[in-house]
Short mmCIF file of C-alpha atoms in Angstrom, two decimals:
data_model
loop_
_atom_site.label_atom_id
_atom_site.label_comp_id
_atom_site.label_asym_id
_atom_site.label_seq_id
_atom_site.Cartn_x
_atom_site.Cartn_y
_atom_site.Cartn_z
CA UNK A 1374 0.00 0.00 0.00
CA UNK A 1375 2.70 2.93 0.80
CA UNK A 1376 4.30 1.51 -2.74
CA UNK A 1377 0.86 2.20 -4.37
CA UNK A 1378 0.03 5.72 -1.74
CA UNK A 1379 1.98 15.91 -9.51
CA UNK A 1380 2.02 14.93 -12.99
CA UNK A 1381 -1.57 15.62 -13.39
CA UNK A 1382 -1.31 19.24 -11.20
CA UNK A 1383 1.92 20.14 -13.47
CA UNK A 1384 3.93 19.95 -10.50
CA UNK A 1385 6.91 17.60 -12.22
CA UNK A 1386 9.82 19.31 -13.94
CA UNK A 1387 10.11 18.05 -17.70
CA UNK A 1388 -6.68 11.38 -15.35
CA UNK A 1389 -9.70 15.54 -13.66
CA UNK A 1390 -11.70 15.54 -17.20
CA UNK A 1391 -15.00 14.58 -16.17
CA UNK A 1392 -15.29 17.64 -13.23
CA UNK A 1393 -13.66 20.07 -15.48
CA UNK A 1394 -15.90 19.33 -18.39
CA UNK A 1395 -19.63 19.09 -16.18
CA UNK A 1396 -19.09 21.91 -13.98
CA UNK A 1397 -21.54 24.08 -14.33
CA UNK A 1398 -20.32 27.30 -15.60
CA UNK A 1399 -23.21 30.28 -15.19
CA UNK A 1400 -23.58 32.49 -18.58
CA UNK A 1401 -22.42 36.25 -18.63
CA UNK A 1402 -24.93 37.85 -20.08
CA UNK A 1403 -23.68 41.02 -22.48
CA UNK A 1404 -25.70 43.51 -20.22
CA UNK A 1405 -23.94 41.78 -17.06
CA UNK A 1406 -20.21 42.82 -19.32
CA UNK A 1407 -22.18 46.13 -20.09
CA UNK A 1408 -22.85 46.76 -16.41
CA UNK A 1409 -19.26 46.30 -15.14
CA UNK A 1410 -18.27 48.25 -17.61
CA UNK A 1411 -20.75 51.24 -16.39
CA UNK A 1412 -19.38 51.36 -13.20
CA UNK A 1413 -15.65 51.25 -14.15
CA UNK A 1414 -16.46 54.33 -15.85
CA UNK A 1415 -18.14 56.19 -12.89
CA UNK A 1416 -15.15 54.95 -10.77
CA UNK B 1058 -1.12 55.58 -14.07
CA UNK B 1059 -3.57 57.49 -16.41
CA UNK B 1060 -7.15 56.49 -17.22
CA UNK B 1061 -6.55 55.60 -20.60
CA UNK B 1062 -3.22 53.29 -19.41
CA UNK B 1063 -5.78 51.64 -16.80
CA UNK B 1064 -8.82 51.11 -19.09
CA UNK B 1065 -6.17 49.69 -21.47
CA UNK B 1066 -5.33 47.41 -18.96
CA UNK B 1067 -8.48 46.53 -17.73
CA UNK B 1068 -9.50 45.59 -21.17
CA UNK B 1069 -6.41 43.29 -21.72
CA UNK B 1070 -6.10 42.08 -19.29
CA UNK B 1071 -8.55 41.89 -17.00
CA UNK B 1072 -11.41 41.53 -18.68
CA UNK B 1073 -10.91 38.43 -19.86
CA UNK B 1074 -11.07 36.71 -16.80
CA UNK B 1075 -14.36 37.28 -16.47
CA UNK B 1076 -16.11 33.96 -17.34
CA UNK B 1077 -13.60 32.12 -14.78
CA UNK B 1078 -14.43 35.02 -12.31
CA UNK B 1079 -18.15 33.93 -12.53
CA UNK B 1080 -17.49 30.56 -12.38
CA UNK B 1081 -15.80 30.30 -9.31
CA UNK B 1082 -17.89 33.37 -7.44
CA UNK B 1083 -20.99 30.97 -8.29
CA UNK B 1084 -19.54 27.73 -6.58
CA UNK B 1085 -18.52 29.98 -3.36
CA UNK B 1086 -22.05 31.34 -3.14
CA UNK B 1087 -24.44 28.82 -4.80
CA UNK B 1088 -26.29 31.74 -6.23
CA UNK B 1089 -26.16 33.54 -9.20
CA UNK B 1090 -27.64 37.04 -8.55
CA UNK B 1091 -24.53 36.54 -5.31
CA UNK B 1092 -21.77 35.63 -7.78
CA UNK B 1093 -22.46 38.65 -10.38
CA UNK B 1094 -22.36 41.10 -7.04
CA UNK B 1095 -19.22 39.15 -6.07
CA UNK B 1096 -17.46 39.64 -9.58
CA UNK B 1097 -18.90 43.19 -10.29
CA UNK B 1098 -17.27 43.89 -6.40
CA UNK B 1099 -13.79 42.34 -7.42
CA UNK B 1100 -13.41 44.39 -10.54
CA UNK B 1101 -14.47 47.65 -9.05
CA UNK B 1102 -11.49 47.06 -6.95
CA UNK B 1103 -9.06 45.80 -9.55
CA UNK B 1104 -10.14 49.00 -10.90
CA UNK B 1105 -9.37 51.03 -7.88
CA UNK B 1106 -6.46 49.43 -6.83
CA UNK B 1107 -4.64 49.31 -10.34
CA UNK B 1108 -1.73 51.67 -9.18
CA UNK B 1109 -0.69 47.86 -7.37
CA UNK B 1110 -1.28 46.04 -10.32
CA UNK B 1111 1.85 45.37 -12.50
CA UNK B 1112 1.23 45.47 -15.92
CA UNK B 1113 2.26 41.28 -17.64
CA UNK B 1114 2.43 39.89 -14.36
CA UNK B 1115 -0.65 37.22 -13.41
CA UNK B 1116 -3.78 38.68 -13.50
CA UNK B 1117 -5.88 35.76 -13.53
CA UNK B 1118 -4.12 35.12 -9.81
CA UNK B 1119 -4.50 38.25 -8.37
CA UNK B 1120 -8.67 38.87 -9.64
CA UNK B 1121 -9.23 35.25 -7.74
CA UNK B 1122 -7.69 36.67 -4.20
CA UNK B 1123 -9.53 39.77 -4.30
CA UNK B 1124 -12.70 37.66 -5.45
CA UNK B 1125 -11.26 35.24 -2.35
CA UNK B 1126 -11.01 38.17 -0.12
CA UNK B 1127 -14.32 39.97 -0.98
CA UNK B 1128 -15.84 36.69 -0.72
CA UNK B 1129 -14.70 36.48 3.04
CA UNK B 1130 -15.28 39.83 4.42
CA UNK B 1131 -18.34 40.83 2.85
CA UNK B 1132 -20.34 37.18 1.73
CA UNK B 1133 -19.20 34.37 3.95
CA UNK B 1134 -20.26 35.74 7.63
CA UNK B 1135 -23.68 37.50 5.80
CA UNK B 1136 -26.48 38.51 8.00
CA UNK B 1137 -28.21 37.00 4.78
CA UNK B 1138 -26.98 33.73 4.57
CA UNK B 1139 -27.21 32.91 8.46
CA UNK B 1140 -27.38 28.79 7.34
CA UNK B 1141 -23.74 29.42 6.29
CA UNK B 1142 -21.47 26.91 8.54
CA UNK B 1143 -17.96 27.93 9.02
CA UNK B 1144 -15.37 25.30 8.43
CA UNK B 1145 -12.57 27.05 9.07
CA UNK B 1146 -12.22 25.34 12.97
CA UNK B 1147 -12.08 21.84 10.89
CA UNK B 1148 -10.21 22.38 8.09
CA UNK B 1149 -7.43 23.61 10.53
CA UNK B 1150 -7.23 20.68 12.59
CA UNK B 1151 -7.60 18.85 9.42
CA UNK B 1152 -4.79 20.31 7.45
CA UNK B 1153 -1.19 18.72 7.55
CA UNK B 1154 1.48 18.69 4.60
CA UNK B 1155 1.31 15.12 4.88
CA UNK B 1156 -0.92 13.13 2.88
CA UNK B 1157 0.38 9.85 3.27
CA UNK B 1158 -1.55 9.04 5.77
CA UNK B 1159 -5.01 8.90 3.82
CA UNK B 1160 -5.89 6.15 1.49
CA UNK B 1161 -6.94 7.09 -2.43
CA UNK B 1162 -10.42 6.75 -2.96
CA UNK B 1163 -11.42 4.58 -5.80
CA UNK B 1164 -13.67 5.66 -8.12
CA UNK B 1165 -15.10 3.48 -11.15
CA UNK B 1166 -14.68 5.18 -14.39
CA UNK B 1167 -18.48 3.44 -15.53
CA UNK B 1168 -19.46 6.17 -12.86
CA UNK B 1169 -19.08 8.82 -15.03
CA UNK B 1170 -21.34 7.37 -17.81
CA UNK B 1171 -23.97 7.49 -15.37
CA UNK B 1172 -23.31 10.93 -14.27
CA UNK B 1173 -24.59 14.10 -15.64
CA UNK B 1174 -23.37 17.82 -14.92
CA UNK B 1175 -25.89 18.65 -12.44
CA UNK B 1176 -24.82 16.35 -10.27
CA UNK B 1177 -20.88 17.50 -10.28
CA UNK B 1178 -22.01 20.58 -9.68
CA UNK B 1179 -24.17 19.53 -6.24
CA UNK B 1180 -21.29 17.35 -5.22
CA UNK B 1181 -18.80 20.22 -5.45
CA UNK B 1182 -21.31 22.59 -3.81
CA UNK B 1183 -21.99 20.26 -0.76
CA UNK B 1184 -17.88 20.03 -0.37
CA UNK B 1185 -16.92 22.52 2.84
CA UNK B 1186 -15.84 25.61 1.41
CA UNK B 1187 -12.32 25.38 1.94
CA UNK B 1188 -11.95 22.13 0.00
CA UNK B 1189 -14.25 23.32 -2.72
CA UNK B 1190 -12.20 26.57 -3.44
CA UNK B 1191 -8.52 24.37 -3.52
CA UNK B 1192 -10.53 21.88 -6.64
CA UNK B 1193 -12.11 25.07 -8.48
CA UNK B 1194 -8.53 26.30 -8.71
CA UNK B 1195 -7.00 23.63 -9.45
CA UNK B 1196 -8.99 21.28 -11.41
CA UNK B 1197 -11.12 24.17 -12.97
CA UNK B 1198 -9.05 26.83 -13.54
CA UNK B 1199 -5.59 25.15 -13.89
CA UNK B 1200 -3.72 27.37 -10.98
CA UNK B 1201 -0.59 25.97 -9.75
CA UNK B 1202 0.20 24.56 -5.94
CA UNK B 1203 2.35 27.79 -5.41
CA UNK B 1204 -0.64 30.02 -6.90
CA UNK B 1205 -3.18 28.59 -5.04
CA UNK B 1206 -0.98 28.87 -2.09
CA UNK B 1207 -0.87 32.57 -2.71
CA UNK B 1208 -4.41 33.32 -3.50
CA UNK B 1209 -5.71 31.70 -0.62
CA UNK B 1210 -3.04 32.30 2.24
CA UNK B 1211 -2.19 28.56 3.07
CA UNK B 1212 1.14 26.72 2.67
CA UNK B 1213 2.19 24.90 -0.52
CA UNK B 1214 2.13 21.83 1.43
CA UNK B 1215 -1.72 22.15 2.64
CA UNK B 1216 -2.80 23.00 -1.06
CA UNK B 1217 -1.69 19.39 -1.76
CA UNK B 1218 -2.95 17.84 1.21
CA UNK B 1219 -6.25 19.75 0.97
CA UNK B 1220 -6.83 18.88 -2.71
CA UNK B 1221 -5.75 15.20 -2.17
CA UNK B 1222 -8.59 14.91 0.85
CA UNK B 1223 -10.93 17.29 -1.39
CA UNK B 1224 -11.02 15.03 -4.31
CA UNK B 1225 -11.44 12.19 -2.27
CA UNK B 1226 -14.44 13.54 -0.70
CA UNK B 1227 -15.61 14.56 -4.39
CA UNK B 1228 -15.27 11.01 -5.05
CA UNK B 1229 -17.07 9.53 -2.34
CA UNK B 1230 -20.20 12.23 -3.07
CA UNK B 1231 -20.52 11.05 -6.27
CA UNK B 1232 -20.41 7.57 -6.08
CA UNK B 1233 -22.71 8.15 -3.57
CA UNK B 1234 -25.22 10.09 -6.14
CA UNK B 1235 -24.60 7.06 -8.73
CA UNK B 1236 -25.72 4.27 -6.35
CA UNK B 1237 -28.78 6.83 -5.74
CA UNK B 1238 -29.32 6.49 -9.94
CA UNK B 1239 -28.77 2.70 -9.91
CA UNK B 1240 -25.22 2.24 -10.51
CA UNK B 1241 -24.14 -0.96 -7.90
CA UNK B 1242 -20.29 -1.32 -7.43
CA UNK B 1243 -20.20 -5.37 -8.15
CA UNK B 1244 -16.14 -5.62 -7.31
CA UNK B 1245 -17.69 -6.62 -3.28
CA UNK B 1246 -14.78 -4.55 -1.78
CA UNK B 1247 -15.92 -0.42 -2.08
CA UNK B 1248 -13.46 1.81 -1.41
CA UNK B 1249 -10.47 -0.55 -1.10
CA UNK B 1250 -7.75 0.97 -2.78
CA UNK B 1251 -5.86 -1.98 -3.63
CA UNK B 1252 -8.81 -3.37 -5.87
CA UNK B 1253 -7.65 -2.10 -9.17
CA UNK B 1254 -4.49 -4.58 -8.73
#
C-alpha cells in the first residue's frame, strides 16, 4: 500500500476531465459585461 | 497611471477573466444574482487598486484573491446567509502537509457514464468551502500549488494535502449520487484501494 500511496497538477519538472468538463459554468450575459463596464467608468 | 493606461489594462487584461471570475464566485455562493455582485465587487477594486497592479504579471491570480477576499469579508459571515457553517475550525485541525496518511479513494470510471453535470455541480457545492475553493482552482481553472498557495493564504504543502482529501471527498459524493441512480459497485470490496491490482 505505501508503494501504491503531480504529474496531473503540473507539479513535475520536464486522469480531472469529467469535473472540469460538467461543472456548471453560469452564462455572462452582455448587459452583465455592459454593467461592469458602467461602473468602471463612474469609478 | 492614467485612465486611458488603466482602461487599457483593464481591457487586456482583465477583462478576460471574467467567465472564470463567474465561475468560481458561483460555486462559493451557490447563487447567481450573489456571484455577479461578487465579480462586479472584485473588478471595481481591480479597478481602484490598479496603481498595485503590474502590468504582464498574473492577473488571472491576483482577480481570484480579491474575489477570495471579498468573498470572506463581505459574503461568507452575511447577516443573509445565516445557514452558512464555518469550516474554518475543521479544516485547521484537518490540514497537515502530509498526505500519506489517507488512502486514495477509488472511483469506477463506468461512474461517469452514469453521471450528468448537475450532479458534479451539487457534489462540489456540498464540499466545505475550503476544500471546494482548492478543486475550483486547481482542477477548474488550472492554478498551480504555489498560486493557489498565494491566492488563498495557506502553505504549498496544505494546497496538496487539501486537494488530495478534497477530491477524495468529491469522489465519495458522487459515487454516492450514482448508487442513488442505480449504478451498484459489483467488485464486493468499495473503497479498497488496492482493488484495481
Amino acid at each position: 500500500q505505501s508503494d501504491y500511496g503531480m504529474y496531473l497538477d503540473n507539479e513535475m519538472s520536464t486522469k480531472r476531465n469529467f469535473i472540469k468538463n460538467n461543472v456548471h459554468r453560469p452564462n455572462v450575459t452582455p448587459d452583465f459585461i455592459q454593467s461592469i463596464k458602467d461602473k468602471i467608468r463612474v469609478v | 497611471m492614467d485612465q486611458k493606461e488603466k482602461h487599457e489594462i483593464f481591457e487586456k487584461e482583465l477583462f478576460p477573466h471574467l467567465d472564470a471570475l463567474n465561475t468560481f464566485a458561483y460555486h462559493l455562493t451557490y447563487d447567481e444574482d450573489y456571484a455577479k455582485d461578487l465579480v462586479q465587487e472584485t473588478y471595481m477594486k481591480a479597478y481602484r487598486f490598479m496603481d498595485k497592479y503590474q502590468k504582464g504579471t498574473n492577473a488571472k491570480a491576483w482577480l481570484f484573491k480579491i474575489l477570495k477576499n471579498a468573498y470572506i469579508n463581505h459574503y461568507r459571515r452575511d447577516s443573509r446567509r445565516p445557514t452558512k457553517v464555518d469550516f474554518e475550525d475543521v479544516v485547521n485541525y484537518q490540514d497537515s502537509d502530509d498526505d500519506r496518511g489517507s488512502s486514495y479513494f477509488d472511483l469506477r470510471e463506468e461512474i461517469f457514464e452514469n453521471m450528468m453535470g448537475d450532479e458534479v455541480t451539487t457534489a462540489i457545492n456540498s464540499l466545505p468551502v475550503d476544500f471546494r475553493t482548492v478543486i475550483l482552482l486547481c482542477d477548474i481553472e488550472g492554478f498551480t500549488y504555489d498560486e493557489i498557495s498565494k491566492i488563498v493564504d495557506i502553505p504549498t504543502g496544505t494546497v496538496r494535502s487539501r486537494l488530495f482529501r478534497a477530491r477524495n471527498m468529491l469522489k465519495e459524493k458522487l459515487k454516492e449520487y450514482a448508487e442513488s441512480l442505480g449504478f451498484e459497485d459489483k467488485r464486493g470490496n468499495k473503497g479498497n484501494e488496492k482493488s484495481d491490482e
